[in-house]
CSV table of C-alpha atoms in Angstrom, one decimal:
chain,number,residue,atom,x,y,z
A,1,SER,CA,-41.5,-29.5,-16.6
A,2,ASP,CA,-43.8,-28.0,-18.2
A,3,PRO,CA,-43.7,-27.0,-21.4
A,4,TYR,CA,-41.6,-30.4,-21.3
A,5,PRO,CA,-43.9,-32.9,-20.2
A,6,ASP,CA,-42.7,-35.4,-23.3
A,7,ILE,CA,-39.2,-36.1,-21.3
A,8,LYS,CA,-38.2,-36.6,-17.5
A,9,ILE,CA,-38.1,-33.7,-15.5
A,10,ARG,CA,-34.6,-34.1,-15.0
A,11,TRP,CA,-34.0,-33.6,-18.9
A,12,SER,CA,-36.4,-31.0,-19.1
A,13,ARG,CA,-33.0,-28.6,-17.8
A,14,PHE,CA,-31.8,-28.7,-21.5
A,15,PRO,CA,-34.7,-27.4,-23.7
A,16,LEU,CA,-35.3,-24.8,-21.0
A,17,ALA,CA,-31.5,-23.5,-20.9
A,18,ARG,CA,-32.0,-23.5,-25.1
A,19,ASP,CA,-35.2,-21.3,-24.7
A,20,TRP,CA,-33.7,-19.0,-22.3
A,21,LEU,CA,-30.5,-18.4,-24.0
A,22,ARG,CA,-32.7,-18.5,-27.3
A,23,ASP,CA,-34.8,-15.9,-26.2
A,24,CYS,CA,-32.0,-13.6,-24.3
A,25,GLU,CA,-31.1,-11.6,-27.6
A,26,THR,CA,-28.1,-9.8,-25.3
A,27,CYS,CA,-26.8,-13.0,-24.8
A,28,THR,CA,-24.2,-12.9,-27.5
A,29,GLY,CA,-21.6,-15.7,-25.8
A,30,PRO,CA,-19.9,-17.4,-24.7
A,31,VAL,CA,-22.1,-19.4,-23.1
A,32,LEU,CA,-21.5,-21.8,-19.8
A,33,VAL,CA,-24.3,-24.5,-19.1
A,34,THR,CA,-23.4,-25.8,-15.5
A,35,ASP,CA,-24.7,-27.6,-12.4
A,36,ALA,CA,-24.8,-25.6,-9.3
A,37,ARG,CA,-24.8,-27.2,-6.3
A,38,ASP,CA,-21.3,-28.9,-6.4
A,39,LEU,CA,-19.8,-26.0,-8.6
A,40,VAL,CA,-17.2,-23.5,-7.2
A,41,PHE,CA,-15.8,-20.5,-9.5
A,42,GLN,CA,-12.1,-20.0,-8.5
A,43,ARG,CA,-11.5,-17.3,-11.4
A,44,ASP,CA,-13.6,-15.5,-14.3
A,45,PRO,CA,-14.3,-18.7,-16.5
A,46,PHE,CA,-14.1,-16.3,-19.3
A,47,GLY,CA,-11.6,-13.8,-18.0
A,48,GLU,CA,-8.3,-12.9,-19.3
A,49,GLY,CA,-5.9,-16.1,-20.4
A,50,ILE,CA,-8.9,-18.3,-22.0
A,51,ASP,CA,-8.4,-18.8,-25.7
A,52,SER,CA,-11.4,-17.8,-27.8
A,53,ILE,CA,-14.1,-20.2,-27.3
A,54,THR,CA,-15.3,-22.2,-30.8
A,55,GLY,CA,-17.6,-24.4,-31.0
A,56,LEU,CA,-18.6,-26.6,-28.1
A,57,GLN,CA,-16.4,-28.0,-25.4
A,58,MET,CA,-17.3,-30.7,-23.8
A,59,TYR,CA,-15.2,-31.8,-20.6
A,60,GLU,CA,-13.7,-34.8,-19.3
A,61,GLU,CA,-13.7,-36.6,-16.0
A,62,HIS,CA,-10.5,-38.3,-14.9
A,63,VAL,CA,-9.1,-40.3,-17.6
A,64,ASN,CA,-9.8,-43.6,-15.4
A,65,GLN,CA,-13.4,-42.9,-15.5
A,66,THR,CA,-14.0,-44.4,-18.5
A,67,THR,CA,-17.7,-44.7,-20.3
A,68,LEU,CA,-17.8,-48.4,-19.4
A,69,HIS,CA,-18.8,-47.4,-16.0
A,70,TRP,CA,-22.7,-48.8,-15.3
A,71,LEU,CA,-23.9,-45.1,-15.8
A,72,THR,CA,-23.1,-45.0,-19.6
A,73,LYS,CA,-22.2,-48.8,-20.5
A,74,TRP,CA,-25.7,-50.1,-19.4
A,75,PRO,CA,-28.4,-47.5,-21.0
A,76,ILE,CA,-25.9,-46.6,-24.1
A,77,GLY,CA,-25.8,-50.7,-24.6
A,78,ASP,CA,-29.2,-51.5,-23.6
A,79,CYS,CA,-30.3,-48.6,-25.7
A,80,LYS,CA,-27.8,-48.2,-28.9
A,81,GLY,CA,-26.5,-51.5,-29.0
A,82,VAL,CA,-23.2,-50.2,-28.9
A,83,TYR,CA,-20.7,-49.5,-26.5
A,84,TYR,CA,-18.0,-47.4,-25.8
A,85,ASN,CA,-14.5,-47.5,-23.7
A,86,GLU,CA,-13.8,-43.9,-24.2
A,87,THR,CA,-13.0,-41.0,-21.6
A,88,MET,CA,-16.5,-40.2,-19.5
A,89,LEU,CA,-17.7,-36.9,-20.5
A,90,CYS,CA,-19.6,-34.9,-18.0
A,91,SER,CA,-23.0,-33.5,-18.7
A,92,GLY,CA,-23.0,-31.2,-16.1
A,93,THR,CA,-20.8,-28.7,-17.8
A,94,THR,CA,-20.2,-27.4,-21.1
A,95,THR,CA,-19.6,-24.4,-22.8
A,96,GLY,CA,-19.3,-22.7,-26.6
A,97,THR,CA,-20.1,-20.3,-28.8
A,98,ARG,CA,-24.2,-19.0,-28.8
A,99,ALA,CA,-24.9,-20.8,-31.8
A,100,ALA,CA,-22.9,-23.6,-30.9
A,101,MET,CA,-24.5,-24.2,-27.7
A,102,LEU,CA,-28.1,-23.9,-29.0
A,103,ASN,CA,-27.6,-26.3,-31.3
A,104,TYR,CA,-26.2,-28.6,-28.7
A,105,LEU,CA,-28.9,-28.3,-26.7
A,106,GLU,CA,-31.2,-28.5,-29.5
A,107,ILE,CA,-29.9,-32.1,-30.7
A,108,MET,CA,-29.7,-33.4,-26.8
A,109,TYR,CA,-33.7,-32.5,-26.5
A,110,GLN,CA,-34.7,-34.3,-29.9
A,111,GLU,CA,-32.3,-37.1,-28.8
A,112,MET,CA,-34.4,-37.8,-25.4
A,113,ARG,CA,-37.4,-37.3,-26.8
A,114,SER,CA,-36.1,-40.1,-28.9
A,115,TRP,CA,-35.1,-42.1,-25.9
A,116,ILE,CA,-38.3,-41.5,-24.1
A,117,ILE,CA,-40.8,-43.4,-26.5
A,118,ASP,CA,-38.6,-46.7,-26.9
A,119,PRO,CA,-39.1,-48.6,-24.8
A,120,LYS,CA,-35.8,-50.0,-24.2
A,121,CYS,CA,-34.0,-46.6,-23.8
A,122,ARG,CA,-36.2,-45.8,-20.5
A,123,PHE,CA,-34.6,-46.2,-17.5
A,124,ASN,CA,-35.9,-45.9,-14.0
A,125,ILE,CA,-32.3,-43.9,-12.9
A,126,ASP,CA,-30.9,-40.4,-12.2
A,127,GLY,CA,-28.6,-39.2,-14.3
A,128,ASP,CA,-29.1,-40.8,-17.6
A,129,ASP,CA,-28.8,-37.5,-19.5
A,130,GLN,CA,-25.0,-37.8,-19.4
A,131,SER,CA,-25.6,-41.1,-21.3
A,132,ILE,CA,-27.1,-39.5,-24.2
A,133,HIS,CA,-24.2,-36.6,-23.7
A,134,ASN,CA,-21.8,-39.4,-24.0
A,135,TYR,CA,-23.3,-41.3,-26.9
A,136,LEU,CA,-24.2,-38.2,-29.1
A,137,TYR,CA,-20.6,-37.5,-28.7
A,138,TYR,CA,-18.8,-40.6,-29.5
A,139,SER,CA,-21.4,-41.7,-32.1
A,140,GLY,CA,-20.1,-38.7,-34.1
A,141,GLN,CA,-23.5,-36.5,-34.0
A,142,LEU,CA,-21.9,-33.2,-32.6
A,143,PRO,CA,-19.4,-32.7,-35.5
A,144,PHE,CA,-18.8,-29.2,-33.9
A,145,ALA,CA,-17.5,-30.6,-30.3
A,146,GLN,CA,-14.0,-30.9,-29.1
A,147,ALA,CA,-13.9,-32.8,-25.6
A,148,ILE,CA,-11.1,-30.7,-23.4
A,149,PRO,CA,-9.0,-33.3,-20.9
A,150,MET,CA,-9.9,-33.2,-17.4
A,151,ARG,CA,-6.9,-30.5,-15.9
A,152,GLY,CA,-5.6,-29.4,-19.7
A,153,GLY,CA,-6.5,-25.8,-19.5
A,154,GLY,CA,-10.0,-25.6,-20.2
A,155,ILE,CA,-12.0,-23.6,-18.6
A,156,VAL,CA,-13.6,-26.6,-16.1
A,157,ASN,CA,-12.0,-28.8,-14.0
A,158,THR,CA,-14.1,-31.7,-13.0
A,159,VAL,CA,-12.7,-33.7,-10.1
A,160,GLY,CA,-15.1,-36.1,-9.1
A,161,TYR,CA,-13.2,-39.0,-9.6
A,162,LEU,CA,-10.0,-38.0,-8.0
A,163,ALA,CA,-11.8,-36.6,-5.0
A,164,ALA,CA,-13.7,-39.5,-4.1
A,165,GLN,CA,-10.7,-41.7,-4.9
A,166,MET,CA,-8.8,-39.6,-2.5
A,167,ALA,CA,-11.1,-39.3,0.1
A,168,ASN,CA,-11.6,-43.7,0.3
A,169,GLN,CA,-8.1,-43.3,0.7
A,170,HIS,CA,-7.9,-41.3,3.3
A,171,PHE,CA,-10.9,-43.3,4.8
A,172,ALA,CA,-9.4,-46.9,4.5
A,173,LYS,CA,-6.2,-45.5,6.1
A,174,TYR,CA,-7.7,-44.4,9.4
A,175,LYS,CA,-9.9,-47.6,9.4
A,176,ARG,CA,-6.9,-49.7,8.6
A,177,GLU,CA,-4.9,-47.7,11.4
A,178,ARG,CA,-6.6,-46.8,14.0
A,179,GLY,CA,-9.8,-48.6,13.6
A,180,LEU,CA,-11.6,-45.0,12.7
A,181,GLU,CA,-15.3,-44.8,10.7
A,182,LYS,CA,-15.9,-42.4,8.2
A,183,PRO,CA,-17.7,-40.0,10.5
A,184,GLU,CA,-14.3,-40.1,12.9
A,185,ALA,CA,-11.9,-40.3,9.8
A,186,LYS,CA,-13.3,-37.5,7.6
A,187,THR,CA,-12.3,-34.8,10.6
A,188,ILE,CA,-8.5,-35.8,10.4
A,189,PRO,CA,-6.9,-33.7,7.9
A,190,TYR,CA,-5.4,-34.1,4.6
A,191,PRO,CA,-1.8,-34.5,4.8
A,192,GLY,CA,-0.1,-30.8,4.5
A,193,ALA,CA,-3.2,-29.2,5.6
A,194,ASN,CA,-2.9,-26.0,7.6
A,195,ASP,CA,-4.0,-22.7,8.2
A,196,ARG,CA,-4.0,-21.6,4.8
A,197,THR,CA,-5.1,-24.7,2.9
A,198,TRP,CA,-6.8,-27.7,3.0
A,199,ILE,CA,-4.0,-30.2,1.4
A,200,GLY,CA,-0.2,-29.9,1.2
A,201,THR,CA,1.1,-28.6,-2.5
A,202,GLU,CA,3.1,-32.2,-2.1
A,203,MET,CA,-0.3,-33.5,-3.7
A,204,ASN,CA,0.3,-31.5,-6.9
A,205,LEU,CA,-3.2,-30.8,-6.8
A,206,THR,CA,-3.3,-27.0,-5.0
A,207,THR,CA,-1.8,-24.1,-4.8
A,208,GLU,CA,-0.2,-23.0,-1.5
A,209,ASP,CA,-3.8,-21.2,-0.4
A,210,GLY,CA,-5.6,-24.3,-1.4
A,211,LEU,CA,-6.7,-23.8,-5.2
A,212,LEU,CA,-7.3,-26.3,-7.2
A,213,THR,CA,-4.9,-25.9,-10.4
A,214,GLU,CA,-3.9,-27.4,-14.0
A,215,LEU,CA,-1.5,-29.7,-14.6
A,216,ASP,CA,0.5,-26.7,-15.5
A,217,GLY,CA,0.1,-25.5,-12.1
A,218,SER,CA,-2.4,-22.3,-13.3
A,219,VAL,CA,-5.2,-22.2,-11.0
A,220,SER,CA,-8.6,-23.9,-12.2
A,221,ARG,CA,-11.3,-21.6,-13.6
A,222,VAL,CA,-13.9,-23.6,-12.4
A,223,ILE,CA,-13.9,-26.5,-10.1
A,224,HIS,CA,-16.7,-28.8,-10.8
A,225,GLN,CA,-17.8,-31.5,-8.0
A,226,TRP,CA,-15.3,-30.4,-5.7
A,227,ASP,CA,-17.8,-32.3,-2.9
A,228,ARG,CA,-16.3,-35.5,-3.3
A,229,PHE,CA,-13.6,-34.4,-1.1
A,230,HIS,CA,-15.9,-34.1,1.8
A,231,TYR,CA,-15.1,-32.5,5.1
A,232,ASN,CA,-11.5,-31.1,4.6
A,233,TYR,CA,-12.4,-28.8,1.8
A,234,GLU,CA,-15.9,-28.4,2.7
A,235,THR,CA,-14.9,-27.2,6.0
A,236,TRP,CA,-12.1,-25.2,4.1
A,237,LEU,CA,-14.1,-23.6,1.3
A,238,PRO,CA,-16.8,-21.1,3.3
A,239,ARG,CA,-13.9,-19.5,5.2
A,240,GLN,CA,-12.4,-18.3,1.9
A,241,PRO,CA,-13.3,-14.3,1.2
A,242,TRP,CA,-13.8,-15.1,-2.7
A,243,SER,CA,-16.3,-18.4,-2.1
A,244,SER,CA,-19.3,-16.1,-1.0
A,245,ASP,CA,-18.5,-12.9,-3.5
């Protein structure tokens, strides 16, 4: 993507975001760089109650989703000859001070340039920016960054792995019990669903109104990868007045 034809078009959002932030003198921070399609704001990400942002904050996925997943294991292993067995960090959401974010985006871009010119680091896949994101952190090249646990009180709650596991178990249950295929099974409500919520509070994921929460029960500020919950959440979300503000 112009003006960065030297890297993958999907990667270009990183140097482009760096340029936009650098050129915006009134954007003093804190900063959230994020995907858009699968993101929901339940609260002001930088509103009341959040601790002062220092350095860079990177967000862990579920503890069962590790960097041994093929999306990071294969590219990092082939490119760098190292393997990490650590909690996956999602490259779709990152927060930080203005200075830390500019530093991170520049480091990401320079690392991407080095990957693209090395034949063993070129992969015909989508999403390998996540490989670079994790490699830089776990190789110690982002000393100003900290990893925030999923549902650990940070700004972003990355629910994708948990949501996919729940949805798959839901589909399997109705396949096993009723012989239903996925298109039919997905329309069956999750346990505890009612007029207010898409899933019951007994699942320890939400408030009575269906808002996803942190482990301490507080309402999460930003939900990433919500679409993995599929039909039940997808049909509930547009009915919420706050979802269209």
